[in-house]
XYZ file of C-alpha atoms in Angstrom:
493
model
C -95.147 -1.302 -32.340
C -91.895 -0.806 -34.242
C -90.125 -1.937 -37.407
C -87.673 -4.105 -35.442
C -90.271 -6.731 -34.591
C -90.882 -9.797 -36.822
C -92.530 -8.788 -40.100
C -95.281 -11.391 -39.762
C -96.538 -9.555 -36.667
C -97.135 -6.359 -38.663
C -100.857 -6.480 -39.380
C -101.157 -4.135 -42.385
C -98.584 -2.270 -44.469
C -99.238 0.384 -47.122
C -96.443 0.100 -49.710
C -95.423 2.896 -52.083
C -92.808 2.401 -54.810
C -90.932 5.495 -56.044
C -92.751 7.812 -53.631
C -91.845 11.250 -54.906
C -93.577 14.379 -56.148
C -97.372 14.092 -56.158
C -97.230 10.481 -55.018
C -95.254 11.399 -51.885
C -97.808 14.110 -51.066
C -100.665 11.654 -51.688
C -99.032 9.174 -49.297
C -98.763 11.898 -46.652
C -102.444 12.765 -47.068
C -103.281 9.084 -46.601
C -101.290 8.955 -43.364
C -103.036 12.089 -42.061
C -106.406 10.569 -42.992
C -105.808 7.266 -41.158
C -107.940 8.283 -38.133
C -110.895 8.796 -40.487
C -110.148 5.766 -42.668
C -109.924 3.377 -39.710
C -111.733 5.346 -36.971
C -111.403 3.975 -33.448
C -109.755 0.839 -34.836
C -106.485 2.778 -35.407
C -103.965 2.105 -32.640
C -100.938 3.735 -34.282
C -98.498 3.464 -37.162
C -94.823 3.293 -38.140
C -93.255 5.023 -41.142
C -90.133 4.048 -43.107
C -88.615 5.693 -46.195
C -85.509 4.963 -48.298
C -83.971 8.083 -49.820
C -82.044 6.098 -52.438
C -84.956 4.097 -53.891
C -87.896 6.314 -52.753
C -89.517 3.246 -51.184
C -92.103 4.145 -48.515
C -93.892 1.835 -46.074
C -96.616 2.635 -43.547
C -97.243 -0.065 -40.925
C -100.741 0.251 -39.455
C -101.709 -1.262 -36.100
C -105.348 -1.871 -35.176
C -106.765 -1.968 -31.677
C -107.140 -5.495 -30.297
C -104.750 -6.604 -33.040
C -107.289 -7.097 -35.822
C -108.843 -4.732 -38.352
C -112.304 -5.633 -39.646
C -112.830 -6.763 -43.212
C -114.511 -3.435 -44.021
C -111.618 -1.483 -42.494
C -109.143 -3.441 -44.605
C -111.179 -2.849 -47.766
C -111.406 0.859 -46.952
C -107.669 1.152 -46.328
C -106.898 -0.807 -49.523
C -109.128 1.559 -51.540
C -107.615 4.784 -50.235
C -104.092 3.373 -50.433
C -104.658 2.532 -54.098
C -106.088 6.033 -54.691
C -102.835 7.404 -53.261
C -100.787 5.264 -55.676
C -99.796 2.443 -53.308
C -100.938 -1.048 -52.412
C -101.986 -2.711 -49.169
C -100.136 -5.789 -47.894
C -100.948 -8.028 -44.919
C -97.454 -9.416 -44.085
C -98.807 -12.208 -41.899
C -100.742 -13.572 -44.889
C -97.895 -13.081 -47.375
C -95.411 -15.789 -48.409
C -92.116 -15.947 -46.509
C -90.229 -14.556 -49.495
C -92.544 -11.543 -49.664
C -92.044 -10.833 -45.950
C -88.283 -11.186 -46.339
C -88.369 -8.807 -49.272
C -90.351 -6.260 -47.255
C -87.958 -6.676 -44.310
C -84.960 -6.037 -46.578
C -86.624 -2.927 -48.028
C -87.492 -1.574 -44.570
C -83.998 -2.328 -43.247
C -82.585 -0.201 -46.087
C -84.732 2.804 -45.058
C -82.842 5.775 -43.613
C -85.855 7.868 -42.512
C -87.909 6.096 -39.845
C -90.645 7.114 -37.385
C -91.978 4.451 -35.016
C -94.860 4.117 -32.589
C -96.824 7.145 -33.807
C -100.057 7.572 -31.875
C -103.133 8.968 -33.689
C -102.915 12.252 -31.777
C -99.292 12.769 -32.847
C -99.745 12.074 -36.564
C -99.734 15.718 -37.682
C -96.470 16.681 -35.966
C -94.505 13.467 -36.436
C -95.557 12.870 -40.048
C -94.712 16.496 -40.868
C -91.109 15.987 -39.830
C -90.954 12.549 -41.471
C -92.282 13.617 -44.878
C -90.192 16.781 -44.753
C -87.072 14.608 -44.449
C -88.417 12.453 -47.281
C -88.485 15.489 -49.604
C -91.997 16.945 -49.313
C -91.977 20.752 -49.874
C -92.037 22.893 -46.745
C -94.948 25.059 -47.946
C -97.354 22.201 -48.608
C -100.881 22.317 -47.181
C -101.465 19.929 -44.276
C -104.388 19.433 -41.931
C -104.886 17.235 -38.878
C -106.691 13.968 -39.638
C -108.095 15.235 -42.930
C -111.073 13.413 -44.376
C -110.118 11.666 -47.624
C -111.958 13.086 -50.638
C -112.924 11.147 -53.761
C -112.259 13.360 -56.800
C -114.063 12.453 -60.019
C -114.863 13.860 -63.434
C -118.601 13.687 -64.147
C -119.135 14.011 -67.873
C -117.106 13.027 -70.859
C -117.852 11.298 -74.127
C -120.811 9.024 -73.506
C -120.347 9.395 -69.747
C -118.487 6.075 -69.757
C -116.660 6.753 -66.513
C -119.714 7.734 -64.452
C -123.194 6.487 -65.327
C -125.922 8.614 -63.758
C -129.491 7.820 -62.781
C -131.056 11.246 -62.057
C -134.329 9.775 -60.743
C -132.613 7.459 -58.278
C -129.913 10.012 -57.449
C -127.093 7.534 -58.046
C -123.743 7.500 -59.825
C -122.114 4.291 -61.062
C -118.331 4.620 -61.069
C -116.476 2.293 -63.433
C -113.303 1.470 -61.500
C -111.135 -1.580 -60.748
C -111.134 -0.846 -56.994
C -113.933 0.099 -54.610
C -114.554 1.195 -51.015
C -116.678 -1.100 -48.809
C -120.496 -0.927 -49.094
C -122.112 1.461 -46.643
C -119.214 3.920 -46.474
C -120.157 7.603 -46.680
C -117.721 9.482 -48.937
C -116.915 13.137 -49.416
C -116.895 13.874 -53.154
C -115.276 16.575 -55.257
C -116.960 16.432 -58.665
C -115.439 18.155 -61.673
C -118.304 19.183 -63.945
C -118.260 20.492 -67.530
C -118.467 24.286 -67.588
C -118.024 24.633 -63.802
C -114.784 26.302 -62.752
C -114.443 24.754 -59.283
C -115.132 21.180 -58.150
C -118.601 20.666 -56.679
C -118.685 19.142 -53.204
C -121.166 16.404 -52.334
C -121.605 13.381 -50.080
C -122.657 9.898 -51.092
C -123.094 6.379 -49.718
C -121.373 3.389 -51.347
C -123.774 0.756 -52.711
C -123.644 -2.338 -54.936
C -119.914 -2.974 -55.212
C -119.100 -5.363 -58.054
C -115.558 -6.470 -58.756
C -114.325 -7.949 -62.048
C -115.595 -11.380 -60.963
C -119.119 -10.088 -60.282
C -119.449 -7.816 -63.319
C -121.736 -8.983 -66.113
C -120.068 -9.998 -69.399
C -119.169 -6.818 -71.246
C -120.017 -4.642 -68.233
C -117.327 -2.829 -66.247
C -116.445 -3.474 -62.629
C -117.216 -0.626 -60.255
C -119.521 0.641 -57.535
C -122.678 2.711 -57.147
C -122.853 5.922 -55.110
C -126.178 7.179 -53.746
C -126.017 10.955 -53.449
C -127.275 12.367 -50.170
C -128.410 15.475 -52.016
C -127.360 16.368 -55.552
C -125.880 19.912 -55.684
C -127.588 22.274 -58.182
C -124.574 22.239 -60.512
C -124.670 18.449 -60.626
C -128.450 18.440 -61.209
C -127.896 20.824 -64.138
C -125.203 18.556 -65.573
C -127.509 15.542 -65.219
C -130.288 17.438 -66.959
C -127.982 18.335 -69.853
C -126.848 14.725 -70.070
C -130.453 13.468 -70.069
C -131.236 15.940 -72.860
C -128.363 14.562 -74.932
C -126.164 17.649 -74.753
C -122.427 17.228 -75.213
C -119.781 19.293 -73.502
C -116.441 20.052 -75.158
C -113.628 19.126 -72.864
C -115.766 17.148 -70.438
C -114.169 14.232 -68.686
C -110.580 15.395 -69.087
C -108.564 16.640 -66.150
C -106.755 19.956 -66.507
C -103.653 18.677 -64.719
C -101.870 15.357 -64.576
C -102.245 13.221 -61.469
C -98.672 11.963 -61.716
C -95.816 13.121 -63.898
C -95.263 10.176 -66.228
C -91.722 8.885 -65.955
C -91.474 7.643 -69.521
C -91.131 9.726 -72.668
C -94.038 11.924 -73.704
C -93.655 13.309 -77.199
C -95.886 15.459 -79.371
C -95.392 16.108 -83.041
C -97.472 19.241 -83.606
C -98.707 19.289 -87.181
C -101.581 21.340 -88.631
C -104.954 19.624 -88.036
C -106.509 17.460 -89.262
C -103.227 15.799 -90.281
C -103.478 12.235 -88.824
C -99.686 12.010 -88.544
C -99.637 14.196 -85.401
C -98.889 11.929 -82.459
C -98.841 12.028 -78.664
C -97.569 9.255 -76.412
C -98.151 8.502 -72.720
C -96.117 5.811 -70.994
C -97.323 4.282 -67.716
C -94.189 3.057 -65.955
C -96.014 1.229 -63.161
C -99.323 -0.507 -62.560
C -100.280 2.070 -59.918
C -99.890 4.909 -62.423
C -102.203 3.110 -64.842
C -104.749 2.361 -62.097
C -104.811 5.982 -60.946
C -105.108 7.430 -64.430
C -107.829 4.906 -65.308
C -109.933 6.129 -62.405
C -109.230 9.788 -63.115
C -109.126 9.894 -66.903
C -108.993 6.860 -69.166
C -112.295 5.318 -68.081
C -113.947 8.537 -69.220
C -112.294 8.705 -72.632
C -109.861 11.425 -71.622
C -106.117 11.752 -71.144
C -103.697 14.494 -70.138
C -100.453 14.705 -72.115
C -97.608 16.600 -70.460
C -95.762 18.562 -73.136
C -94.203 21.980 -73.631
C -95.645 22.052 -77.175
C -99.374 21.391 -76.936
C -101.360 21.221 -80.140
C -104.223 23.666 -80.682
C -107.719 22.950 -79.383
C -109.587 20.954 -82.017
C -106.429 19.416 -83.487
C -106.695 15.767 -84.528
C -103.856 13.468 -83.544
C -102.949 9.862 -82.794
C -102.725 9.023 -79.089
C -100.456 6.138 -78.097
C -100.808 4.548 -74.647
C -97.829 2.452 -73.515
C -99.050 0.084 -70.761
C -96.809 -1.326 -67.991
C -97.038 -4.820 -69.533
C -95.280 -3.666 -72.711
C -98.441 -3.419 -74.838
C -98.958 -0.154 -76.741
C -102.413 0.965 -77.884
C -103.108 3.519 -80.591
C -106.285 5.534 -81.119
C -107.428 8.727 -82.876
C -107.857 11.641 -80.464
C -108.888 15.306 -80.446
C -107.354 18.091 -78.369
C -110.017 19.670 -76.125
C -107.866 22.053 -74.101
C -104.270 23.250 -73.929
C -102.207 24.855 -71.191
C -98.590 25.682 -70.403
C -98.063 22.223 -68.879
C -99.738 20.127 -71.578
C -102.997 19.311 -73.291
C -106.139 17.321 -72.656
C -107.352 14.974 -75.363
C -110.568 13.029 -75.910
C -110.541 9.600 -77.544
C -112.650 6.500 -78.185
C -110.948 3.105 -78.333
C -112.131 0.464 -80.769
C -113.525 -2.762 -79.303
C -110.250 -4.696 -79.499
C -108.126 -1.963 -77.898
C -110.789 -1.336 -75.245
C -110.733 -5.037 -74.308
C -106.936 -4.966 -73.982
C -107.003 -1.854 -71.786
C -109.876 -3.167 -69.670
C -108.050 -6.462 -69.112
C -104.886 -4.614 -68.077
C -106.851 -2.512 -65.597
C -109.101 -5.294 -64.298
C -106.120 -7.336 -63.131
C -105.061 -4.428 -60.898
C -108.106 -4.842 -58.684
C -107.588 -8.537 -58.043
C -104.679 -10.086 -56.234
C -101.294 -8.789 -57.382
C -99.727 -10.857 -60.135
C -97.176 -13.260 -58.708
C -93.955 -14.545 -60.204
C -91.302 -17.120 -59.313
C -87.667 -16.554 -60.338
C -85.407 -19.639 -60.370
C -81.691 -18.997 -60.865
C -78.539 -20.202 -59.124
C -76.933 -16.744 -59.547
C -78.005 -14.861 -56.397
C -77.271 -11.407 -57.838
C -79.157 -11.996 -61.076
C -82.004 -13.613 -59.120
C -82.356 -10.477 -56.991
C -82.063 -8.127 -59.984
C -84.773 -10.019 -61.883
C -86.989 -9.983 -58.788
C -86.545 -6.217 -58.445
C -87.296 -5.631 -62.140
C -90.471 -7.719 -61.974
C -91.443 -6.074 -58.694
C -91.240 -2.723 -60.442
C -93.842 -3.974 -62.905
C -96.321 -4.851 -60.153
C -95.445 -8.509 -59.497
C -95.121 -10.103 -56.088
C -91.957 -12.162 -56.546
C -90.819 -15.419 -54.968
C -87.326 -16.787 -55.631
C -85.582 -20.162 -55.654
C -81.877 -20.970 -55.953
C -82.313 -24.145 -58.037
C -84.905 -26.214 -59.877
C -85.585 -28.535 -56.928
C -86.405 -25.598 -54.670
C -88.439 -24.118 -57.519
C -90.605 -27.251 -57.701
C -91.152 -27.091 -53.944
C -92.286 -23.460 -54.156
C -94.588 -24.320 -57.064
C -96.148 -27.125 -55.037
C -96.831 -24.724 -52.178
C -98.156 -22.030 -54.525
C -100.132 -24.244 -56.902
C -102.457 -22.178 -59.137
C -101.350 -18.998 -57.313
C -98.531 -17.989 -59.684
C -98.825 -16.129 -62.981
C -95.239 -16.314 -64.199
C -92.125 -18.503 -63.908
C -88.758 -17.120 -65.019
C -86.103 -19.814 -64.915
C -82.444 -20.045 -65.797
C -81.616 -22.757 -68.309
C -78.238 -23.913 -66.989
C -78.261 -24.757 -63.286
C -76.546 -27.455 -61.176
C -78.564 -30.667 -60.921
C -81.898 -30.346 -62.714
C -81.647 -27.808 -65.566
C -84.295 -25.336 -66.672
C -85.550 -27.474 -69.565
C -86.273 -30.398 -67.239
C -87.961 -28.058 -64.750
C -90.259 -26.740 -67.486
C -91.002 -30.247 -68.778
C -91.952 -31.498 -65.318
C -94.263 -28.558 -64.709
C -96.054 -29.036 -68.015
C -96.335 -32.836 -67.803
C -97.560 -32.938 -64.198
C -100.452 -30.643 -65.157
C -102.480 -28.238 -63.068
C -100.519 -25.138 -64.109
C -102.029 -24.728 -67.567
C -102.170 -20.922 -67.318
C -98.669 -20.393 -65.924
C -96.511 -18.305 -68.257
C -92.986 -19.725 -68.444
C -89.966 -17.750 -69.647
C -86.509 -19.316 -69.836
C -83.386 -17.150 -69.722
C -79.894 -18.127 -70.753
C -76.456 -16.579 -70.998
C -75.693 -18.613 -74.148
C -78.449 -18.783 -76.751
C -77.028 -21.673 -78.755
C -78.582 -23.280 -81.830
C -81.414 -25.695 -81.100
C -82.022 -24.413 -77.573
C -85.209 -22.486 -78.352
C -86.984 -25.403 -80.109
C -85.996 -27.755 -77.267
C -87.388 -25.436 -74.595
C -90.500 -24.707 -76.632
C -91.116 -28.446 -76.928
C -90.746 -28.734 -73.151
C -93.408 -26.055 -72.723
C -91.632 -22.688 -72.412
C -93.506 -19.700 -73.812
C -90.347 -17.717 -74.563
C -86.560 -18.053 -74.414
C -84.604 -14.852 -73.744
C -80.923 -13.971 -73.817
C -79.635 -12.588 -70.497
C -77.715 -10.029 -72.525
C -81.016 -8.156 -72.956
C -80.740 -6.957 -69.369
C -83.144 -7.516 -66.501
C -85.509 -4.641 -67.380
C -86.014 -5.871 -70.961
C -86.433 -9.437 -69.717
C -89.065 -8.285 -67.190
C -90.919 -6.335 -69.887
C -90.906 -9.312 -72.267
C -92.020 -11.692 -69.496
C -94.852 -9.315 -68.581
C -95.988 -9.348 -72.201
C -95.952 -13.169 -72.217
C -98.292 -13.210 -69.211
C -100.716 -10.896 -71.003
C -100.561 -12.882 -74.260
C -101.518 -16.055 -72.400
C -104.391 -14.276 -70.652
C -105.766 -12.855 -73.878
C -105.239 -15.976 -76.037
C -108.555 -17.325 -77.425
C -109.672 -20.338 -75.423
C -107.047 -19.797 -72.735
C -103.521 -21.118 -72.771
C -102.028 -22.513 -75.992
C -101.605 -26.244 -76.401
C -98.145 -27.763 -76.327
């Protein structure tokens, strides 16, 4: 097994975007845990890392050339917990495989044909070259551990049934039923995480969840530790714990701006802002914090415990939520806050998170400018989209026919040789079948009358290329979410 072979023969690939800091260490822990995640099914793996972009790929080979459905689900779960996503190249579109091939070809740190028994030594050298600190803790084939906060306002994140000895975890991703997990439970008033073991039961994804009920999975505890039994007893008695459900440290350093205006409480003008730059950051923090009504704000000027402030959450799709919050602890690296979203904001956040557990959102970029086409694809890829591309409208229609009802977004140039963008949009809308497809047209010359003409053809938005690819990708992402949240589905034309 090596990276030089055709990409469609690579069975499974764990993909990490911007693998640095805690995310790089989490990816290394995943690699070391592969023998436990896949057991005897693991045949070996390849590693590839690009120093310039921090792109990391782990190709996983299974014995007899096929991993079971449960093994795939297990690997997808732990990959997501590490901040990455699982891809089966053989099942991916040609454009996705070509994109992965191009990313791997650009990698300058590569380790191929690693056998399970060599993972500790080879991965140590590989991740050291990728920038992992020399003094980090490593162990051979470490068991993956599921870390959770048990507590919090209303215990929204983890619902407990003391009599049955079960925990329901509200999460957009889940391990396969029957798996036995090692747990590290953070409990209110307990200094160190409590270790436990549990069996996965009753997995329900967003499609199986009851209306108004969260997706998630149930864990049956093998034996509840005394500290957990005490916490359950306090919960059953209606006790509340200050600071429960909020992690003392951030899982990832947020890449966007985090600002705090520290004003004397209870002044409502005090504000804190957290920006989630990628879908994986949001998914991880949802599991660790947000689902339990808590958030960690990295700041050198934390407000005092008990201070009231306004918490702003900037989601990867460009939506920003605002909610009152209270500071429940402060440290040198930041502060933990507790909050409760109103029904509307909670629905928006839940929708943003729920989509992370389903198939990745998929986009098609149609533009005759190869450079701009690639730049738009990269910008959308950074926002969690799987991106297909086409060099003209005719090719775009062919891709749409092959991907019918499998795309979420079309970004098309207006002026192209042959069929222009307006005609492409009109044909898509008049043929029917793609009622939920968000369509964004981009143009280098936003002349008078162009927007009404494209809107009449069926475009959701018309954007000037002068905005830049990142702003275009952000606006297009927001269009997708507006269509999803519109009452009664897509708007009429």
